[in-house]
Amino acid sequence: MLIYHSNKMKEYLFLFILFTNIILLGALEVNPQTFKALLSTAESGSILELTSGTYKDAPYKLSNSGKVGNPITIKLKSQDNVKFESSNEGCIFELDRKSYINIEGEMELSNAECGIKVVDSNNIIITGLKLHDMKKEAIIASGENIEILNNEIYNCVLDSKDNRQSIIYGTNQCTKTLGINQNSEFSKNITFKNNNIYNGYGEGIKFSYCDGCSAISNTIKNTLSINVYLYSSKDTLIQGNIIKVTNNDYNSKFGKAIGIGLSTDSTYDIENVEIQNNLIIGCRIGIYYFITGTGSYKAVNIYHNTLWKIDITPIWFTEPIKTPSTSKLYNNFIYHNKQSHLLPKSNWEKGYNIFYNTDKVPPQYEDSNSDSGTSNGIGKMSINEIFNNLDGKCDYNNNMDLNISCFRPNSNDKTIYHTGKKINEDEKDIEGCSRENKPSIGAFESPEGCEVEPIIDNDVAFKIHYITGSGEVVQLIGTLCNWNETGKCITLEKNSDNYWKTVLKSGTTKFFEYKFAIFNGSKVTRWENNHNRNFNGQELAKMAEKETTGTYGNCNYIKSGNIITLTCSWQE
């Protein structure tokens, strides 16, 4: 064997090692063929930018962890179209005992057994993804300081699609936490925020053995059998969520879900839970504590929720086996179905709750341990007078998928508007509006909403489908460039599906008028045949903060991570 010791060879070797480390510590483009190998060698500070393609070589695992200030980041490169699919067992991404890992961007994970599994890891961020058509869970997490933000999740737990028993008993979940080391100790500080979770044959979000975990500002719609489920956990915040069960074939087949459920095993109690500013619509039971072990609940505080058209029981707390510490129920608007309210009379403070669709306050709410002069009441006016009704646009009788603004209070009626009790300083409602000293009852404070500062900082992608001819490109032309028709406005980039797209950074997304146009050579050859389109970045950001999908200015929008995508149709 020949061994070379030349100084030149040593110099080449040094440069090779240095160059390799620079690549791994900086941004590196990857594709479906190179991603798995480079993932295994990524180190602290590495940024792997995914380029267009379908990635099918799951499971994808990291060998190393990031460090404070230098995470390993997996992200989308620019506007590339990235999909992950897998016919293998297990999850597409599996992070086992890793730290400081970010997975972010508009990448799509689908058609797999499971999306992402985070096991006993810490300081993990999963944001802006689309996960759908999973046989089991979309996201599983255990560990500490894990953030699951701004994701769209649907068609999960498909293995249970035709298994009624599995759905009823909650065998699987769309997203869930587990305890560390196979539930021998609690996970800590896991946050689900601004996610859109819908059409799942398992529970929407389940916290199991979790300390200091939270579900904030999520939209959860048509998941079974519990939308948000808290199991043997403590110090939990469930705040500002929109929970809907709509009248469709999906829920007719399997029975409507519970809005928020709480239960315990035989070892741990439910402790210190804040359930506030949630909008719960059309569920079988609104908020439900049920006994599955010998545990109990302690200090469950239910404030400022709006429960609308609950089928069986709006609030149902089974009598605990052990004597609970005091819990509180204040400032809730409750649609009373005249069937049942099940709430233990002892160890509850109750006051300033308004019941609608009844002629008297249910007996369980008459005995209050709260301060003198508090009272629960009934809504005597029509619902069109109690709520804002948006100039008659809200069909409260037949539509279970109402715009959430329909539940803002009417300032001309004093049933719920500024008739509640101040609970905490610096309180905010479901829309981020500050509560008054005498706040409104229910999830909403103001008839008009409010300006929430700071304004949400979003990039906006404009996307349109158009089959162009030779030499043609699509441009966005408008007041941003003084309607310049000489090619100096915004040219969109084309992908393989004949979609054209451009992204405007947050600093430019103010108000402007625009049209799409076809540009060839040095001139516009075709304009959209319609009135000018109007765009207001702040207005769109507010809409997307409340509902992550919807319609804006004749375009469909979807919010994913820090980007809002507007998909428009060419106007003939």
Coordinates of C-alpha atoms in Angstrom, one line a residue:
M1 CA 0.0 0.0 0.0
L2 CA 1.4 3.4 -1.0
I3 CA 1.1 6.3 1.5
Y4 CA 1.6 9.8 0.3
H5 CA 2.9 12.4 2.7
S6 CA 3.5 15.3 0.4
N7 CA 2.7 18.8 1.7
K8 CA 0.6 19.4 -1.4
M9 CA -1.6 16.4 -0.6
K10 CA -2.0 17.7 3.0
E11 CA -3.0 21.1 1.6
Y12 CA -5.6 19.5 -0.7
L13 CA -7.0 17.4 2.2
F14 CA -7.2 20.5 4.5
L15 CA -9.0 22.5 1.8
F16 CA -11.4 19.6 1.2
I17 CA -12.3 19.3 4.9
L18 CA -12.7 23.1 5.2
F19 CA -14.9 23.3 2.1
T20 CA -17.1 20.4 3.3
N21 CA -17.7 22.1 6.6
I22 CA -18.5 25.4 5.0
I23 CA -21.2 23.6 2.9
L24 CA -22.7 21.8 5.8
L25 CA -22.7 24.9 8.0
G26 CA -24.3 27.1 5.3
A27 CA -27.2 26.8 2.9
L28 CA -27.1 23.8 0.6
E29 CA -29.5 22.9 -2.1
V30 CA -30.7 19.3 -2.0
N31 CA -32.9 17.2 -4.3
P32 CA -34.8 13.9 -3.9
Q33 CA -31.6 12.0 -4.7
T34 CA -29.2 13.8 -2.4
F35 CA -31.4 14.7 0.6
K36 CA -31.1 11.6 2.7
A37 CA -27.4 11.3 2.6
L38 CA -26.9 15.0 3.3
L39 CA -29.4 14.9 6.1
S40 CA -27.3 12.3 7.9
T41 CA -24.2 14.5 7.7
A42 CA -25.9 17.9 8.6
E43 CA -24.4 19.6 11.6
S44 CA -25.3 22.6 13.8
G45 CA -25.9 25.6 11.6
S46 CA -26.7 23.6 8.4
I47 CA -29.5 24.8 6.2
L48 CA -30.8 22.2 3.7
E49 CA -32.9 23.9 1.0
L50 CA -35.3 21.5 -0.7
T51 CA -35.6 21.9 -4.5
S52 CA -38.6 20.8 -6.5
G53 CA -39.5 17.1 -6.7
T54 CA -41.2 14.2 -4.9
Y55 CA -39.2 12.8 -2.0
K56 CA -40.0 9.1 -1.4
D57 CA -37.1 7.7 0.5
A58 CA -38.6 7.9 4.0
P59 CA -38.0 7.7 6.9
Y60 CA -35.7 10.7 7.0
K61 CA -33.6 10.9 10.1
L62 CA -30.9 13.2 11.4
S63 CA -27.7 11.9 12.9
N64 CA -26.8 15.2 14.7
S65 CA -28.4 18.0 16.6
G66 CA -28.2 21.8 16.2
K67 CA -27.1 24.2 19.0
V68 CA -28.5 27.3 20.5
G69 CA -28.5 30.0 17.8
N70 CA -27.4 27.5 15.2
P71 CA -30.2 25.0 14.5
I72 CA -30.3 22.5 11.7
T73 CA -32.9 23.9 9.3
I74 CA -34.8 22.0 6.6
K75 CA -36.7 24.5 4.5
L76 CA -38.1 25.1 1.1
K77 CA -36.0 26.8 -1.5
S78 CA -37.8 29.8 -2.8
Q79 CA -41.0 28.9 -4.7
D80 CA -40.1 25.3 -5.4
N81 CA -42.8 22.6 -5.3
V82 CA -41.7 19.9 -2.8
K83 CA -43.7 16.8 -1.9
F84 CA -43.0 14.0 0.5
E85 CA -44.7 10.6 0.1
S86 CA -43.9 7.2 1.6
S87 CA -45.2 3.6 1.2
N88 CA -42.8 2.5 4.0
E89 CA -43.7 1.9 7.6
G90 CA -43.2 4.7 10.1
C91 CA -43.2 8.4 9.7
I92 CA -41.7 10.6 6.9
F93 CA -39.6 12.5 9.4
E94 CA -38.3 10.9 12.6
L95 CA -36.4 13.0 15.1
D96 CA -35.2 10.8 18.0
R97 CA -33.6 12.6 20.9
K98 CA -32.5 15.6 18.9
S99 CA -32.2 19.3 19.7
Y100 CA -32.6 22.6 17.8
I101 CA -34.1 21.3 14.6
N102 CA -36.4 23.5 12.4
I103 CA -38.6 22.1 9.6
E104 CA -40.3 24.9 7.8
G105 CA -41.9 26.0 4.6
E106 CA -44.7 25.1 2.2
M107 CA -43.6 21.5 1.7
E108 CA -46.3 18.9 1.4
L109 CA -46.3 15.6 3.3
S110 CA -48.9 13.0 2.2
N111 CA -49.9 9.5 1.5
A112 CA -47.9 7.9 4.3
E113 CA -48.4 6.0 7.5
C114 CA -47.4 9.0 9.6
G115 CA -46.1 12.5 9.0
I116 CA -43.6 13.6 11.6
K117 CA -42.6 11.9 14.8
V118 CA -40.5 13.8 17.4
V119 CA -39.3 11.5 20.3
D120 CA -37.9 12.9 23.5
S121 CA -36.4 15.9 21.8
N122 CA -36.1 19.6 22.6
N123 CA -36.2 23.0 20.9
I124 CA -37.9 21.7 17.8
I125 CA -40.0 24.0 15.4
I126 CA -42.4 22.5 12.8
T127 CA -44.0 25.3 10.8
G128 CA -45.8 26.1 7.6
L129 CA -46.3 22.5 6.3
K130 CA -49.2 20.8 4.7
L131 CA -49.8 17.3 6.0
H132 CA -52.7 15.1 4.7
D133 CA -53.9 11.7 3.8
M134 CA -52.0 9.9 6.7
K135 CA -53.0 6.4 7.7
K136 CA -52.3 7.4 11.3
E137 CA -51.0 10.6 13.0
A138 CA -49.8 13.6 11.2
I139 CA -47.6 14.8 14.0
I140 CA -46.5 13.1 17.3
A141 CA -44.3 14.9 19.8
S142 CA -42.6 14.2 23.1
G143 CA -39.9 16.2 24.8
E144 CA -39.5 19.9 25.8
N145 CA -39.9 23.2 24.1
I146 CA -41.5 22.0 20.9
E147 CA -43.5 24.4 18.7
I148 CA -46.0 23.2 16.1
L149 CA -47.1 26.3 14.2
N150 CA -49.1 27.4 11.1
N151 CA -49.6 24.0 9.6
E152 CA -52.5 22.7 7.6
I153 CA -53.5 19.1 8.5
Y154 CA -56.4 17.1 7.1
N155 CA -57.5 13.6 6.1
C156 CA -55.6 12.0 9.0
V157 CA -56.1 8.6 10.7
L158 CA -57.5 7.1 7.6
D159 CA -56.9 3.6 9.0
S160 CA -60.0 4.3 11.2
K161 CA -62.2 5.5 8.4
D162 CA -64.5 2.5 8.5
N163 CA -63.8 1.5 12.1
R164 CA -66.5 3.0 14.3
Q165 CA -65.1 1.6 17.5
S166 CA -61.7 3.1 16.9
I167 CA -63.3 6.5 16.3
I168 CA -65.5 6.3 19.4
Y169 CA -62.7 5.3 21.7
G170 CA -60.1 7.6 20.3
T171 CA -57.5 5.0 19.3
N172 CA -55.5 7.5 17.2
Q173 CA -55.1 11.3 16.8
C174 CA -54.3 13.7 14.1
T175 CA -51.8 15.3 16.3
K176 CA -50.7 14.4 19.9
T177 CA -48.1 14.6 22.6
L178 CA -46.7 11.7 24.6
G179 CA -44.7 11.7 27.9
I180 CA -40.9 11.4 27.8
N181 CA -39.3 7.9 28.0
Q182 CA -42.6 6.1 27.2
N183 CA -44.7 8.3 29.6
S184 CA -42.5 7.8 32.6
E185 CA -42.2 11.6 32.9
F186 CA -44.1 14.6 31.5
S187 CA -43.2 16.4 28.3
K188 CA -43.0 20.1 28.8
N189 CA -43.9 23.3 26.9
I190 CA -45.3 21.9 23.7
T191 CA -47.3 24.5 21.8
F192 CA -49.8 24.0 19.0
K193 CA -50.6 27.5 17.5
N194 CA -52.3 28.8 14.4
N195 CA -52.8 25.3 12.9
N196 CA -55.7 24.4 10.7
I197 CA -56.8 20.8 11.4
Y198 CA -59.9 19.3 9.7
N199 CA -61.6 16.2 8.5
G200 CA -59.8 13.6 10.6
Y201 CA -60.9 10.2 11.7
G202 CA -59.1 10.8 15.0
E203 CA -58.9 13.5 17.6
G204 CA -57.6 16.9 16.5
I205 CA -55.1 17.7 19.2
K206 CA -54.4 15.4 22.2
F207 CA -52.2 16.4 25.1
S208 CA -51.0 13.3 27.0
Y209 CA -48.7 13.6 30.0
C210 CA -47.8 17.2 29.2
D211 CA -46.8 20.0 31.6
G212 CA -47.1 23.6 30.5
C213 CA -48.5 22.7 27.0
S214 CA -50.9 24.9 25.0
A215 CA -53.4 25.0 22.1
I216 CA -53.7 28.6 21.0
S217 CA -55.6 30.1 18.0
N218 CA -56.0 26.8 16.1
T219 CA -59.0 26.1 13.8
I220 CA -60.2 22.5 14.4
K221 CA -63.1 21.3 12.3
N222 CA -64.8 17.9 11.9
T223 CA -62.3 15.7 13.8
L224 CA -63.5 12.6 15.8
S225 CA -64.2 11.9 18.6
I226 CA -62.8 14.9 20.5
N227 CA -61.4 18.0 18.9
V228 CA -59.0 19.0 21.7
Y229 CA -58.3 16.3 24.3
L230 CA -56.4 16.8 27.6
Y231 CA -55.3 13.6 29.3
S232 CA -53.5 13.4 32.6
S233 CA -51.7 16.8 32.0
K234 CA -51.2 20.0 34.0
D235 CA -50.7 23.7 33.7
T236 CA -52.4 23.7 30.3
L237 CA -53.7 26.6 28.2
I238 CA -56.5 26.1 25.7
Q239 CA -57.1 29.6 24.3
G240 CA -58.6 31.3 21.3
N241 CA -59.4 28.2 19.3
I242 CA -62.2 27.9 16.8
I243 CA -63.8 24.4 17.1
K244 CA -66.5 23.5 14.7
V245 CA -68.6 20.5 13.9
T246 CA -70.7 21.2 10.7
N247 CA -73.8 19.4 9.5
N248 CA -72.4 17.1 6.8
D249 CA -72.3 13.4 5.8
Y250 CA -69.0 13.0 7.6
N251 CA -70.5 13.7 11.1
S252 CA -73.8 12.1 10.3
K253 CA -72.0 8.8 9.7
F254 CA -69.9 8.7 12.9
G255 CA -71.7 11.0 15.3
K256 CA -70.6 14.5 16.3
A257 CA -67.4 15.1 18.3
I258 CA -66.9 16.6 21.7
G259 CA -65.4 20.1 21.7
I260 CA -62.9 20.0 24.5
G261 CA -62.4 16.8 26.6
L262 CA -60.6 16.2 29.8
S263 CA -59.8 12.9 31.5
T264 CA -57.2 11.2 33.7
D265 CA -55.5 7.9 34.3
S266 CA -55.1 6.3 37.8
T267 CA -51.8 8.1 38.5
Y268 CA -52.1 11.8 37.5
D269 CA -54.8 14.4 38.0
I270 CA -55.8 17.1 35.6
E271 CA -54.4 20.3 37.2
N272 CA -54.4 24.1 36.5
V273 CA -56.2 24.2 33.2
E274 CA -57.2 27.5 31.6
I275 CA -60.0 27.2 28.9
Q276 CA -60.7 30.7 27.6
N277 CA -61.8 32.7 24.6
N278 CA -62.8 29.6 22.5
L279 CA -65.6 29.5 20.0
I280 CA -67.2 26.0 20.1
I281 CA -69.9 25.3 17.5
G282 CA -72.2 22.3 16.8
C283 CA -70.4 19.7 19.0
R284 CA -72.1 16.8 20.8
I285 CA -70.8 18.1 24.1
G286 CA -69.0 21.4 24.5
I287 CA -66.6 20.9 27.4
Y288 CA -66.5 17.5 29.1
Y289 CA -64.6 16.0 32.0
F290 CA -65.1 12.2 32.2
I291 CA -63.6 9.6 34.5
T292 CA -61.3 7.0 32.9
G293 CA -59.2 6.2 36.0
T294 CA -59.1 7.2 39.7
G295 CA -57.7 10.6 39.1
S296 CA -59.5 13.9 39.5
Y297 CA -59.4 17.5 38.3
K298 CA -58.1 20.5 40.2
A299 CA -58.4 24.2 39.3
V300 CA -60.1 24.1 35.9
N301 CA -61.0 27.7 35.0
I302 CA -63.4 28.2 32.1
Y303 CA -63.7 31.9 31.1
H304 CA -65.1 33.8 28.1
N305 CA -66.1 31.0 25.8
T306 CA -69.0 31.0 23.3
L307 CA -70.7 27.6 23.1
W308 CA -73.2 27.6 20.2
K309 CA -75.8 24.9 19.4
I310 CA -74.3 22.1 21.4
D311 CA -76.4 18.9 20.9
I312 CA -76.5 17.2 24.3
T313 CA -74.7 19.1 27.1
P314 CA -72.7 22.3 26.8
I315 CA -70.6 21.7 30.0
W316 CA -70.5 18.4 31.6
F317 CA -68.1 17.6 34.5
T318 CA -68.6 14.1 36.0
E319 CA -68.5 14.1 39.8
P320 CA -64.8 13.4 40.6
I321 CA -63.7 10.5 42.8
K322 CA -61.5 12.8 44.9
T323 CA -62.6 16.2 46.2
P324 CA -61.4 18.8 43.7
S325 CA -59.9 22.2 44.5
T326 CA -62.0 25.2 43.5
S327 CA -62.7 25.7 39.8
K328 CA -64.2 28.7 38.1
L329 CA -66.8 29.3 35.4
Y330 CA -67.3 33.0 34.4
N331 CA -68.3 35.1 31.4
N332 CA -69.4 32.3 29.1
F333 CA -72.2 32.5 26.5
I334 CA -74.0 29.1 26.4
Y335 CA -76.6 28.0 24.0
H336 CA -78.9 25.9 26.2
N337 CA -80.4 23.0 24.5
K338 CA -83.0 22.4 27.3
Q339 CA -81.7 18.9 27.8
S340 CA -79.0 18.8 30.5
H341 CA -76.3 20.7 32.2
L342 CA -74.1 18.5 34.4
L343 CA -71.9 20.4 36.7
P344 CA -71.1 19.6 40.4
K345 CA -72.5 22.2 42.8
S346 CA -69.6 22.1 45.1
N347 CA -66.1 23.5 44.6
W348 CA -67.1 25.7 41.7
E349 CA -67.3 29.5 41.5
K350 CA -69.9 30.5 38.9
G351 CA -71.0 33.9 37.7
Y352 CA -71.8 36.1 34.8
N353 CA -72.7 33.3 32.4
I354 CA -75.5 33.9 29.9
F355 CA -77.8 31.1 28.8
Y356 CA -79.7 31.4 25.5
N357 CA -82.7 29.4 24.4
T358 CA -84.1 28.8 27.9
D359 CA -86.5 30.7 30.2
K360 CA -84.4 30.1 33.4
V361 CA -80.9 29.6 34.6
P362 CA -80.1 25.8 34.9
P363 CA -80.1 24.7 38.5
Q364 CA -76.5 23.7 38.5
Y365 CA -75.6 27.4 38.1
E366 CA -77.8 28.9 40.8
D367 CA -75.5 28.3 43.8
S368 CA -72.4 30.5 43.3
N369 CA -69.5 30.7 45.7
S370 CA -68.3 33.9 44.1
D371 CA -68.4 37.4 45.4
S372 CA -71.6 39.1 46.4
G373 CA -73.8 40.5 43.7
T374 CA -72.7 38.2 40.9
S375 CA -75.4 36.5 38.8
N376 CA -76.0 34.3 35.9
G377 CA -78.6 35.3 33.4
I378 CA -80.6 34.4 30.3
G379 CA -80.7 35.9 26.9
K380 CA -84.2 37.2 26.3
M381 CA -83.7 39.0 23.1
S382 CA -83.4 37.3 19.6
I383 CA -80.0 36.1 18.7
N384 CA -79.9 38.7 15.8
E385 CA -80.0 41.4 18.5
I386 CA -77.6 39.8 21.0
F387 CA -74.9 39.2 18.3
N388 CA -73.7 41.6 15.6
N389 CA -75.3 39.7 12.7
L390 CA -73.2 41.6 10.1
D391 CA -76.1 43.4 8.6
G392 CA -78.3 40.3 8.3
K393 CA -75.7 38.1 6.7
C394 CA -75.5 35.6 9.5
D395 CA -77.9 32.6 9.2
Y396 CA -77.9 31.5 12.9
N397 CA -80.7 28.9 12.4
N398 CA -79.3 26.8 9.5
N399 CA -75.6 27.5 9.0
M400 CA -73.1 25.7 11.3
D401 CA -70.1 27.1 9.5
L402 CA -70.7 30.8 10.1
N403 CA -68.1 33.5 9.8
I404 CA -66.7 33.9 13.3
S405 CA -67.5 37.6 13.2
C406 CA -71.2 36.7 13.5
F407 CA -70.5 36.1 17.2
R408 CA -69.3 39.5 18.0
P409 CA -71.6 41.3 20.5
N410 CA -74.2 43.9 19.4
S411 CA -73.4 47.2 21.2
N412 CA -77.1 48.1 21.1
D413 CA -78.1 45.2 23.4
K414 CA -76.8 44.7 26.9
T415 CA -77.2 40.9 27.1
I416 CA -73.5 40.2 26.6
Y417 CA -72.0 43.6 25.6
H418 CA -69.9 44.9 28.5
T419 CA -71.8 43.0 31.2
G420 CA -69.2 40.5 32.4
K421 CA -66.6 40.5 35.2
K422 CA -63.0 41.4 34.8
I423 CA -60.9 38.2 35.6
N424 CA -57.3 39.1 34.8
E425 CA -55.4 42.2 33.9
D426 CA -54.3 42.6 30.2
E427 CA -57.0 40.2 29.0
K428 CA -57.4 39.7 25.3
D429 CA -60.4 38.2 23.4
I430 CA -60.3 35.6 20.6
E431 CA -59.4 38.3 18.1
G432 CA -56.6 39.8 20.2
C433 CA -58.8 42.8 21.3
S434 CA -58.2 44.1 24.8
R435 CA -60.9 43.4 27.3
E436 CA -62.6 46.4 29.0
N437 CA -62.9 46.8 32.8
K438 CA -66.4 45.5 32.4
P439 CA -65.8 43.0 29.6
S440 CA -68.3 41.5 27.2
I441 CA -69.5 37.9 27.8
G442 CA -68.3 35.2 25.5
A443 CA -65.3 34.9 23.2
F444 CA -65.6 38.3 21.5
E445 CA -65.2 41.7 23.1
S446 CA -66.0 44.2 20.4
P447 CA -68.7 44.6 17.8
E448 CA -66.2 45.8 15.2
G449 CA -63.1 43.7 16.1
C450 CA -60.0 45.8 16.7
E451 CA -56.7 46.8 15.3
V452 CA -54.3 44.3 16.7
E453 CA -50.7 45.5 17.1
P454 CA -48.3 44.7 15.8
I455 CA -49.8 44.0 12.3
I456 CA -49.0 40.5 11.3
D457 CA -45.9 40.3 9.2
N458 CA -46.6 38.1 6.2
D459 CA -45.2 37.6 2.8
V460 CA -47.8 37.2 0.1
A461 CA -47.6 34.9 -2.9
F462 CA -49.8 35.7 -6.0
K463 CA -50.5 32.6 -8.1
I464 CA -52.5 32.2 -11.3
H465 CA -53.0 29.3 -13.8
Y466 CA -52.5 30.4 -17.5
I467 CA -51.2 28.4 -20.5
T468 CA -49.0 30.9 -22.4
G469 CA -47.8 30.8 -25.9
S470 CA -44.2 31.0 -27.2
G471 CA -42.3 34.0 -25.7
E472 CA -45.2 35.0 -23.4
V473 CA -45.0 35.6 -19.6
V474 CA -47.5 36.6 -17.0
Q475 CA -47.0 39.9 -15.2
L476 CA -48.7 41.5 -12.2
I477 CA -49.2 45.2 -13.3
G478 CA -50.7 47.9 -11.2
T479 CA -50.2 50.9 -8.9
L480 CA -47.1 49.3 -7.5
C481 CA -45.3 50.2 -10.7
N482 CA -47.6 53.0 -12.0
W483 CA -49.3 50.6 -14.4
N484 CA -46.0 50.4 -16.4
E485 CA -46.6 48.3 -19.6
T486 CA -43.0 48.1 -20.8
G487 CA -42.0 45.0 -18.9
K488 CA -40.8 46.8 -15.8
C489 CA -43.5 45.6 -13.4
I490 CA -43.6 42.2 -11.7
T491 CA -43.0 39.1 -13.8
L492 CA -44.3 35.8 -12.4
E493 CA -42.3 32.6 -12.5
K494 CA -43.8 29.5 -14.2
N495 CA -43.8 26.0 -12.8
S496 CA -44.5 22.7 -14.5
D497 CA -48.2 22.8 -13.9
N498 CA -48.7 26.1 -15.9
Y499 CA -49.1 28.0 -12.6
W500 CA -47.4 31.4 -12.5
K501 CA -46.3 32.8 -9.1
T502 CA -44.5 35.7 -7.5
V503 CA -43.9 36.5 -3.8
L504 CA -44.1 40.0 -2.4
K505 CA -42.2 40.6 0.8
S506 CA -44.1 41.9 3.9
G507 CA -42.7 45.4 3.5
T508 CA -44.4 45.9 0.1
T509 CA -47.7 44.3 0.8
K510 CA -49.7 47.5 1.5
F511 CA -52.8 48.6 -0.5
F512 CA -52.6 48.6 -4.3
E513 CA -54.7 48.0 -7.4
Y514 CA -53.6 45.4 -10.0
K515 CA -54.4 43.2 -12.9
F516 CA -52.7 40.2 -14.4
A517 CA -51.5 40.7 -18.0
I518 CA -49.7 38.7 -20.7
F519 CA -46.4 40.3 -21.8
N520 CA -44.6 39.4 -25.0
G521 CA -41.3 41.0 -26.0
S522 CA -41.7 44.6 -25.1
K523 CA -45.5 45.1 -24.7
V524 CA -48.7 43.8 -23.1
T525 CA -50.6 41.6 -25.5
R526 CA -53.5 40.8 -23.3
W527 CA -55.2 42.1 -20.2
E528 CA -57.7 40.5 -17.8
N529 CA -61.1 41.7 -18.8
N530 CA -62.4 42.8 -15.5
H531 CA -62.3 45.7 -13.0
N532 CA -59.0 46.4 -11.2
R533 CA -58.3 44.0 -8.4
N534 CA -57.8 45.5 -5.0
F535 CA -55.2 44.3 -2.4
N536 CA -54.8 45.3 1.2
G537 CA -52.0 43.4 3.0
Q538 CA -53.2 44.3 6.5
E539 CA -56.8 43.3 5.7
L540 CA -55.7 39.9 4.3
A541 CA -53.3 39.2 7.2
K542 CA -56.2 39.8 9.7
M543 CA -58.5 37.4 7.8
A544 CA -55.8 34.8 7.6
E545 CA -55.1 35.0 11.3
K546 CA -58.7 34.2 12.1
E547 CA -59.3 31.7 9.3
T548 CA -56.3 30.2 7.6
T549 CA -58.2 29.4 4.4
G550 CA -60.8 31.4 2.6
T551 CA -61.7 33.8 -0.2
Y552 CA -60.2 37.3 -0.7
G553 CA -60.9 39.5 -3.7
N554 CA -62.1 36.7 -6.1
C555 CA -59.1 34.6 -5.1
N556 CA -58.7 31.7 -2.7
Y557 CA -56.1 32.2 0.0
I558 CA -54.3 29.8 2.3
K559 CA -51.9 30.7 5.1
S560 CA -49.0 28.4 5.7
G561 CA -46.2 29.6 8.1
N562 CA -45.3 33.2 7.4
I563 CA -46.7 33.2 3.8
I564 CA -50.2 33.7 2.5
T565 CA -50.8 32.3 -1.0
L566 CA -53.5 33.9 -3.2
T567 CA -54.6 31.6 -6.0
C568 CA -56.6 33.5 -8.6
S569 CA -58.4 32.6 -11.8
W570 CA -57.9 34.6 -15.0
Q571 CA -60.8 36.9 -15.6
E572 CA -62.0 36.7 -19.2

